[in-house]
Short mmCIF file of C-alpha atoms and ligand atoms in Angstrom, two decimals:
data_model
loop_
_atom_site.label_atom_id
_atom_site.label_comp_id
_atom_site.label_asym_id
_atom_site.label_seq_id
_atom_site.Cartn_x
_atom_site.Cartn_y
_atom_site.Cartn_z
CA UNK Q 1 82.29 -58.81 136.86
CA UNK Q 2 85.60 -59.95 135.35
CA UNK Q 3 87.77 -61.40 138.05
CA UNK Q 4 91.38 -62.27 138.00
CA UNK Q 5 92.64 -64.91 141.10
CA UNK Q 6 96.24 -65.65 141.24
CA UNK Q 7 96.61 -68.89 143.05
CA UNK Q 8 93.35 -69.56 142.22
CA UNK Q 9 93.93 -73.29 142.34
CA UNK Q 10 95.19 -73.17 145.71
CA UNK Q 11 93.31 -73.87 148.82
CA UNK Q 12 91.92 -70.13 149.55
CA UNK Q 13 91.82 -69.37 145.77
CA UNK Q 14 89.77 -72.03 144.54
CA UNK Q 15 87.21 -71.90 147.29
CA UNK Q 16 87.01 -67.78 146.42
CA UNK Q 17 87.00 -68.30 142.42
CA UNK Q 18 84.11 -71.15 143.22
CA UNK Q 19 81.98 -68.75 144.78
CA UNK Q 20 82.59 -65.81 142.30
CA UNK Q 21 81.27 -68.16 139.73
CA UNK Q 22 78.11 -69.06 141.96
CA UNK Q 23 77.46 -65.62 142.18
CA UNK Q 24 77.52 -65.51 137.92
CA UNK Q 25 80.83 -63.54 137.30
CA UNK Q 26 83.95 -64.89 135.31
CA UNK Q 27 86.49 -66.42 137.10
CA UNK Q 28 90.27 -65.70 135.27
CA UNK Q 29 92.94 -67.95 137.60
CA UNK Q 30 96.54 -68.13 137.14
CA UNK Q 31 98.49 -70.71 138.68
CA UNK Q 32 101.74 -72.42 138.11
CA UNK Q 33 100.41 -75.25 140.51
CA UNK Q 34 104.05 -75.53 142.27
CA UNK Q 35 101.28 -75.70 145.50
CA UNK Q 36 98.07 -75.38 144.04
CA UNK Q 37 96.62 -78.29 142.75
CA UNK Q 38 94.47 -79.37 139.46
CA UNK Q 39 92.12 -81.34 141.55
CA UNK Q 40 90.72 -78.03 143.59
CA UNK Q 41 89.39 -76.63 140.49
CA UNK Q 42 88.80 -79.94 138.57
CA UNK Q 43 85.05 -79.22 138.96
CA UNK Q 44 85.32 -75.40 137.91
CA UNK Q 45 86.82 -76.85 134.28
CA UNK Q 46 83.14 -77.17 132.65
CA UNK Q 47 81.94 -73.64 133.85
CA UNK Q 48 82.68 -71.75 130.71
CA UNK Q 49 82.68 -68.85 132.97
CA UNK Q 50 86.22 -70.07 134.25
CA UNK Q 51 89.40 -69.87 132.58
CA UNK Q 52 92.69 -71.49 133.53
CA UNK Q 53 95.82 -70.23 132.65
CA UNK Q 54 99.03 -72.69 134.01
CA UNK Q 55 101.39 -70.04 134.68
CA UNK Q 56 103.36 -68.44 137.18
CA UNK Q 57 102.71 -64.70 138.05
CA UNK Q 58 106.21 -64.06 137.30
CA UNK Q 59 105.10 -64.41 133.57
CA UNK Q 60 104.52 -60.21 133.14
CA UNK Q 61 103.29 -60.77 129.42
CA UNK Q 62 100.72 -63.75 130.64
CA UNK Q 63 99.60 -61.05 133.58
CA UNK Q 64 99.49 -58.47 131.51
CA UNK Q 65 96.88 -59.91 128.92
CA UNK Q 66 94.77 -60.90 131.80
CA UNK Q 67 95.20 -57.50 133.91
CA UNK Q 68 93.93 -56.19 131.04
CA UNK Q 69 90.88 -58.13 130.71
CA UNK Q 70 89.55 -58.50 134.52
CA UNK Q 71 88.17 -55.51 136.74
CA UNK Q 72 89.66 -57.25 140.25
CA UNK Q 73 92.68 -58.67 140.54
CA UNK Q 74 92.73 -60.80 143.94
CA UNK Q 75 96.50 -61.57 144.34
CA UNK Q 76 96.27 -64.77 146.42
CA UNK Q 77 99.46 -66.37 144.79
CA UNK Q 78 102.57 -66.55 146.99
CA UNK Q 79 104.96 -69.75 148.46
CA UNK Q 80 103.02 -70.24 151.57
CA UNK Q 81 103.60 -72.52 154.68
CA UNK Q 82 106.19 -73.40 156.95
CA UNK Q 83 107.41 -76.07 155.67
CA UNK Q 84 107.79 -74.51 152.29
CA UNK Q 85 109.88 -71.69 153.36
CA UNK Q 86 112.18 -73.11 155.58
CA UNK Q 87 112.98 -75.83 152.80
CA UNK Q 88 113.40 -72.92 150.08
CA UNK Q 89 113.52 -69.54 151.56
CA UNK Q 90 114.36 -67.92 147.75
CA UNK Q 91 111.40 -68.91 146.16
CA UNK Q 92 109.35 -67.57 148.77
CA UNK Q 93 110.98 -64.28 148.64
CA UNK Q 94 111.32 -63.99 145.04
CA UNK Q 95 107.66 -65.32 144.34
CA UNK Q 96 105.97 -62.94 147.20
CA UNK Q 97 108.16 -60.10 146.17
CA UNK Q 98 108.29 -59.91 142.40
CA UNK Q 99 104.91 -61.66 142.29
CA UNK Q 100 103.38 -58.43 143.82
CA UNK Q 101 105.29 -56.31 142.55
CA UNK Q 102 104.52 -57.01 138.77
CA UNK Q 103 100.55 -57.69 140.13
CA UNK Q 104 100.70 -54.25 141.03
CA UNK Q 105 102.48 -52.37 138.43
CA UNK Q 106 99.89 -53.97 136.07
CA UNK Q 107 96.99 -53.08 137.95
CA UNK Q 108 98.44 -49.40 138.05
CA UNK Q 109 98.64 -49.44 134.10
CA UNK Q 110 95.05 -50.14 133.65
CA UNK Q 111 93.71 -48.86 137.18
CA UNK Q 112 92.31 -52.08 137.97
CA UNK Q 113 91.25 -52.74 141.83
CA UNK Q 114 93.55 -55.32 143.95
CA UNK Q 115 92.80 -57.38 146.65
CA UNK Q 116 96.25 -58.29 148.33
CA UNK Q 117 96.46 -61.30 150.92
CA UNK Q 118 98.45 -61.29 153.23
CA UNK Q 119 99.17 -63.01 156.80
CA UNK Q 120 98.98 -63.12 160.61
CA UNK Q 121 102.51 -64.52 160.02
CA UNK Q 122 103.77 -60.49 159.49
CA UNK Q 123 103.16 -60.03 163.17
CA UNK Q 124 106.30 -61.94 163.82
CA UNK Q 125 107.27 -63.28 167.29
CA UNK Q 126 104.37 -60.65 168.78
CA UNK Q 127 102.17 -62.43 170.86
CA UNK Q 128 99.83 -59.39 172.23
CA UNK Q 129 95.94 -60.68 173.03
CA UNK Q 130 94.71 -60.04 170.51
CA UNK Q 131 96.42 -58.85 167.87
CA UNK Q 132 95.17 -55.43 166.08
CA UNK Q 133 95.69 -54.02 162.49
CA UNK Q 134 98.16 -51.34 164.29
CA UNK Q 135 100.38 -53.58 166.73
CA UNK Q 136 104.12 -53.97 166.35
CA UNK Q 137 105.68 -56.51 164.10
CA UNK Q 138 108.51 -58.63 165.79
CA UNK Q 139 111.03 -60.71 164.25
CA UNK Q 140 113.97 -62.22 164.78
CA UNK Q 141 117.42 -63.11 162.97
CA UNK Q 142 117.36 -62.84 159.59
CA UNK Q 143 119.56 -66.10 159.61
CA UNK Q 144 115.95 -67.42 160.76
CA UNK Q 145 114.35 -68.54 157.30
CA UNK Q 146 110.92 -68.54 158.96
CA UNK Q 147 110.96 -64.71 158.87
CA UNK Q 148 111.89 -63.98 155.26
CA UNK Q 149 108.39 -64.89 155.05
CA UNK Q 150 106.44 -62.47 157.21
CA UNK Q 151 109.24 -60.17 155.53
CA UNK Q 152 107.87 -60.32 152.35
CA UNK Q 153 104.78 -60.68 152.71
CA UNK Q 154 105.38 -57.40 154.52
CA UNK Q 155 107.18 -55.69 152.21
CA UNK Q 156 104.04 -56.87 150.16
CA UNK Q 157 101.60 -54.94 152.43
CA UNK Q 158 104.39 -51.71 152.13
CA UNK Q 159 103.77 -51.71 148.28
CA UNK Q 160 99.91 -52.22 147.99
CA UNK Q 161 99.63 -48.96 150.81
CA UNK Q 162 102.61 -46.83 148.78
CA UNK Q 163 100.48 -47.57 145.55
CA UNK Q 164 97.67 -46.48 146.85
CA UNK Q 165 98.78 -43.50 148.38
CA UNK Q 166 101.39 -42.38 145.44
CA UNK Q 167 99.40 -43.61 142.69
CA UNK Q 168 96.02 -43.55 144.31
CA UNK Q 169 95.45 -46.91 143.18
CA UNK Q 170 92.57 -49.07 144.93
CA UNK Q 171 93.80 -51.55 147.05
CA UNK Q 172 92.62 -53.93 149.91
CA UNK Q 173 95.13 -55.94 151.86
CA UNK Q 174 93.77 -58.62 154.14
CA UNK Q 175 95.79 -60.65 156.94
CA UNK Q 176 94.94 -64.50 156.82
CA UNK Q 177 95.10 -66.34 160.11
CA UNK Q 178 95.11 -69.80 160.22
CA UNK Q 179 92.39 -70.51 157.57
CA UNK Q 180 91.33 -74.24 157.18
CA UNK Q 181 88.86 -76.96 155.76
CA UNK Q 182 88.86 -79.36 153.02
CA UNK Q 183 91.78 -79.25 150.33
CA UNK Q 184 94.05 -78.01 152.85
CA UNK Q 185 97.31 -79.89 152.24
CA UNK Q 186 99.99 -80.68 155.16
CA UNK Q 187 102.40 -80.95 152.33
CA UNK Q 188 103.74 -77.87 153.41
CA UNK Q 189 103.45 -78.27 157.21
CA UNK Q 190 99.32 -76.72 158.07
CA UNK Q 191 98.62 -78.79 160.83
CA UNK Q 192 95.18 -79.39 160.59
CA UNK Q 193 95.53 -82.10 157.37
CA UNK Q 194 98.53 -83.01 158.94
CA UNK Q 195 96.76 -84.57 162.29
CA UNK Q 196 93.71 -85.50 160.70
CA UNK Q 197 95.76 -87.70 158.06
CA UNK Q 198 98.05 -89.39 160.55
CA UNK Q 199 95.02 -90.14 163.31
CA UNK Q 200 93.11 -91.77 159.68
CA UNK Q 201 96.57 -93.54 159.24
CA UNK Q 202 96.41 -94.43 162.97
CA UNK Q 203 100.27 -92.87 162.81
CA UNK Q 204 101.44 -91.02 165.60
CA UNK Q 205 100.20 -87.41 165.96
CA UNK Q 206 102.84 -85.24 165.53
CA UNK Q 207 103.05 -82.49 167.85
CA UNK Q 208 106.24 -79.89 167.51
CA UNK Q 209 107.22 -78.63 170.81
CA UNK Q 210 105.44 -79.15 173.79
CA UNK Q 211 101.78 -78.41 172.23
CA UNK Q 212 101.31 -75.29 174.67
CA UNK Q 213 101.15 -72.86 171.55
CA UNK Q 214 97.95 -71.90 170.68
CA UNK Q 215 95.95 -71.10 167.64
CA UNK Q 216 93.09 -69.77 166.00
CA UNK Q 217 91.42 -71.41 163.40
CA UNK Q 218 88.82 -70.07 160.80
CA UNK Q 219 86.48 -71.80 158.32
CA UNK Q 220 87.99 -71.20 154.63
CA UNK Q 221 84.40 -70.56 153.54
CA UNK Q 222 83.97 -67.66 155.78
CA UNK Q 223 86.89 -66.09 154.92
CA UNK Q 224 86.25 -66.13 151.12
CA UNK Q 225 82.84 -64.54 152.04
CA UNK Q 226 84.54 -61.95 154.29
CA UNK Q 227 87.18 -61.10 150.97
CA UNK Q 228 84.32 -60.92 148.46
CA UNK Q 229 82.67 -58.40 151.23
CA UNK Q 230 85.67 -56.53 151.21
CA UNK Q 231 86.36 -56.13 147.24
CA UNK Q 232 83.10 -54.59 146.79
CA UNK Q 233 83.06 -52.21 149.81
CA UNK Q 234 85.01 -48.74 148.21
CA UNK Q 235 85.76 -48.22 152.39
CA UNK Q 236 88.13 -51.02 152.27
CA UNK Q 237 90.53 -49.34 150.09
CA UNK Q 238 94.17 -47.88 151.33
CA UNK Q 239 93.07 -50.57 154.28
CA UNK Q 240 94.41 -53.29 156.09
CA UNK Q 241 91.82 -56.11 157.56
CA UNK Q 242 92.55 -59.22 160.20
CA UNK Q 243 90.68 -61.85 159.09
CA UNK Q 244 90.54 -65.07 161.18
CA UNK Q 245 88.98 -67.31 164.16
CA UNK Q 246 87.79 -66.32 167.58
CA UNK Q 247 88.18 -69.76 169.29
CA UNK Q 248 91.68 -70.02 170.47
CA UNK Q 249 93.00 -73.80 171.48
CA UNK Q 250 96.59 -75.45 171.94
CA UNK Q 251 98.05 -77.44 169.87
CA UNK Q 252 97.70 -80.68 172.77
CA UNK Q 253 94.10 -80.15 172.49
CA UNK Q 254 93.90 -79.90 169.17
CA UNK Q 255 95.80 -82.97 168.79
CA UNK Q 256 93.45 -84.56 171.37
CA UNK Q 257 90.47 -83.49 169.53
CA UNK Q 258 91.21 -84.99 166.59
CA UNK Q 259 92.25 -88.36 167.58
CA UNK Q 260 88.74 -88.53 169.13
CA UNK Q 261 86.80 -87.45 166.56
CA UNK Q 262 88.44 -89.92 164.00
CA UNK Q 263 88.38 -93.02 166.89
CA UNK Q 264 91.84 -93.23 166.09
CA UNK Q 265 94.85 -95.26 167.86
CA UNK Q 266 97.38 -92.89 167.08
CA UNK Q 267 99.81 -91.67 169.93
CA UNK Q 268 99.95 -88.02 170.23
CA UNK Q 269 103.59 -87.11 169.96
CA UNK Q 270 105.20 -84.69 171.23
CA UNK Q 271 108.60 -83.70 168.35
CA UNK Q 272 111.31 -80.75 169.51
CA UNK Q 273 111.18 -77.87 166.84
CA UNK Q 274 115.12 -78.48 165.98
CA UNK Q 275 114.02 -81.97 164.59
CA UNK Q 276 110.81 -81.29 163.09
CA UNK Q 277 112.31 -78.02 161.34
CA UNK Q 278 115.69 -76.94 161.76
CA UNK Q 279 118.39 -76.12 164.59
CA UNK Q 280 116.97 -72.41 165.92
CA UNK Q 281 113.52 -72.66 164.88
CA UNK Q 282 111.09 -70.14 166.26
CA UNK Q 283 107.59 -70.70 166.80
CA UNK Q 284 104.70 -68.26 168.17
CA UNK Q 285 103.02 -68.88 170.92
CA UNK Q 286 99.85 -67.20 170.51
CA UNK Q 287 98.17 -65.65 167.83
CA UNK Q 288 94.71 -64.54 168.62
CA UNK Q 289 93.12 -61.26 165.81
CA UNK Q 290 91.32 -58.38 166.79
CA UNK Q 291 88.94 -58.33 163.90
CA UNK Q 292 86.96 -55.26 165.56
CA UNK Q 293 87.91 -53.75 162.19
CA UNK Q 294 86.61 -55.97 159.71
CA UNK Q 295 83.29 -56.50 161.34
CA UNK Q 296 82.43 -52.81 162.07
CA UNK Q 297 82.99 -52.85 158.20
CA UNK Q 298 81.24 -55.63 156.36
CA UNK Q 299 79.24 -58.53 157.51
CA UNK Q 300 81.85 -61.29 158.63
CA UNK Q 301 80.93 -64.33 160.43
CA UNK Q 302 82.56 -67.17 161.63
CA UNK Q 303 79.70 -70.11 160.93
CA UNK Q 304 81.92 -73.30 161.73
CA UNK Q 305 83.32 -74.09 165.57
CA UNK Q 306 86.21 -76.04 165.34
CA UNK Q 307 84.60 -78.97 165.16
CA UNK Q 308 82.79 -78.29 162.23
CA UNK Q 309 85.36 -77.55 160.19
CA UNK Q 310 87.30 -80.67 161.57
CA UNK Q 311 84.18 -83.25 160.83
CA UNK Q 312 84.89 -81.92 157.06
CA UNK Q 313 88.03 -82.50 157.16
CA UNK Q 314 87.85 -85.19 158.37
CA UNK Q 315 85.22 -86.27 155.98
CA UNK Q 316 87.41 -85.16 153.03
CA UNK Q 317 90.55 -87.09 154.10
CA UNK Q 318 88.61 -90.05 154.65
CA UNK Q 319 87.11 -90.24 151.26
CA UNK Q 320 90.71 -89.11 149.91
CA UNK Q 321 91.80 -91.82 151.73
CA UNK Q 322 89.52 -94.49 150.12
CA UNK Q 323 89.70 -93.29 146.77
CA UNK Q 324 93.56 -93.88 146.18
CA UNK Q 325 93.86 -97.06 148.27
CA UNK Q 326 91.15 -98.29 145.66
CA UNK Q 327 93.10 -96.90 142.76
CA UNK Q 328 95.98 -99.43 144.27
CA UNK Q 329 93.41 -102.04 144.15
CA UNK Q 330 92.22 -101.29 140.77
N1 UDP K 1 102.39 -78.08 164.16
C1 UDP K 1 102.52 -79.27 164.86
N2 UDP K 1 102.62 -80.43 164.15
C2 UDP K 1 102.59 -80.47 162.79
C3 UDP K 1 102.44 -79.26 162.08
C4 UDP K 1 102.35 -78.08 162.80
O1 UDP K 1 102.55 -79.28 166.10
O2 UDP K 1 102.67 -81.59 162.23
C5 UDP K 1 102.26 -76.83 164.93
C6 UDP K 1 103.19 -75.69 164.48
O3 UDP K 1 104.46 -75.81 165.09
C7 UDP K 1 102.41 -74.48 164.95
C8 UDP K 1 100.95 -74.90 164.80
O4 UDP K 1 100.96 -76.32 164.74
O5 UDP K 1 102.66 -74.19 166.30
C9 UDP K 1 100.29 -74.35 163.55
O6 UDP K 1 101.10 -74.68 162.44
P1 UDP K 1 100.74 -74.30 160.94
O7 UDP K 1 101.96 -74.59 160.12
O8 UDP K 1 99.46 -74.96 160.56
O9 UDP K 1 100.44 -72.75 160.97
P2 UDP K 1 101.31 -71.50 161.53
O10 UDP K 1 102.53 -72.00 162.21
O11 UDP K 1 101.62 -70.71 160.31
O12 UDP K 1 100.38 -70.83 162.47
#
């Protein structure tokens, strides 16, 4: 099979176009690498089963040579994290937006199968236990950046169902909650990398709020086993899938966690929102999936606790860590 990954050199998309090649099919990624980053697919570049195209999905002529050549277009590209779209709220809309919107369109021309991801961040401000495919979005202000994100992206989800019911065309949409491991960067405010590099830095821990939120954190591996599961199941299209952790913790115990399994001598922190984002910030408290609906369709596992996944971050940031202090030696 002929795959096309947008974002494939992002976190999630380089982990899913590395295991599309180990299964033996091409890998096509786009990227404009304004997040994603060379180094994820750095040992891809050799497979001659992968191409790289450095371009943005807002290119239609670039996306329409590739549409064209692919059978599965995974859409994975989009301005994601917090940080990101509080700091530039019209790139995120006009990437997520027009991004899908030409992704689409193109598939529609050649009737090409699309894999859309989306978030847990489209739920809003709703903080139901847990959260099912069905339950009510809730947002506030739009004078809230934060929410022109879950806005898109669910304006996103609107046009891959309307395709597929108007035009009939195949598509799987799959909500994303809180996926992590190694390559994760807290560039854009995941707090996973964030902790784990300031307890290696022995820098405080920075904790926004007073830590009681919670979260639920999945292995990035098992969610880009859970996606491939859903592109070839033919029952996954017109359909909308959770796709995330089952152990929920707070954000003071993740912080505690992590200083302990690094040794560090950081001092957890505890930051108000206004400061660490901006005046009127708003945060969820809980998000917790239902993913009832994935697993009565395909096989999805979650094979790392949370400490799993953080020993490899942990692992990762260390070496990350050693490599560029002995490029400053060098
Ligand atoms: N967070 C934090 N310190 C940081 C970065 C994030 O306390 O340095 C908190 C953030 O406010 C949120 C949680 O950690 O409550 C998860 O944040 P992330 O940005 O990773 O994901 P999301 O907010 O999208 O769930």
């Amino acid at each position: 099979m002929r795959i096309l990954i947008t974002g494939g050199a992002g976190f999630i998309g380089s982990y899913l176009a590395e295991a599309y090649l180990k299964r033996g099919d091409e890998v096509y990624v786009i990227d404009d690498l304004s997040t994603g980053n060379l180094d994820n697919i750095k040992p891809l570049m050799d497979n001659h089963k992968f191409h790289f195209v450095n371009d943005t999905v807002l290119n239609r002529l670039a996306m329409l040579e590739l549409t064209g050549i692919c059978e599965v277009v995974a859409h994975l590209a989009a301005a994601v994290g917090v940080r990101l779209i509080i700091d530039d709220p019209l790139k995120s809309l006009h990437t997520n937006i027009v991004g899908t919107e030409i992704v689409l369109d193109l598939a529609n021309k050649f009737r090409k199968k699309v894999f859309l991801a989306s978030t847990s961040e489209v739920y809003g401000r709703n903080s139901k236990v847990p959260l099912n495919e069905e339950d009510n979005r809730i947002y506030g202000s739009t004078t809230v950046a934060r929410w022109s994100y879950a806005s898109s992206k669910a304006l996103d989800e609107f046009l891959g169902l309307a395709y597929w019911k108007i035009k009939r065309l195949p598509v799987t949409v799959a909500r994303f909650f809180n996926t992590v491991g190694p390559r994760q960067t807290g560039r854009y405010g995941m707090v996973i990398p964030r902790f784990v590099g300031q307890a290696l830095r022995n820098e405080p821990i920075t904790v926004y709020g007073d830590g009681t939120q919670t979260r639920n954190f999945t292995y990035v591996g098992d969610v880009v086993r859970c996606v491939m599961a859903l592109i070839d199941e033919p029952r996954a299209v017109g359909e909308i899938f959770n796709i995330g952790g089952e152990g929920e913790i707070s954000i003071n115990d993740l912080a505690g966690r992590v200083k302990q399994l690094t040794g560090s001598a950081s001092p957890i922190t505890h930051i108000p929102y206004e400061s660490a984002y901006q005046e009127g910030f708003e945060d969820m408290e809980r998000r917790v999936p239902d993913i009832t609906k994935v697993r009565n369709l395909v096989d999805y596992r979650n094979t790392h606790t949370l400490d799993d996944i953080l020993h490899k971050v942990i692992e990762y940031e260390r070496t990350r860590c050693e490599l560029s202090s002995q490029r400053v030696a060098n």
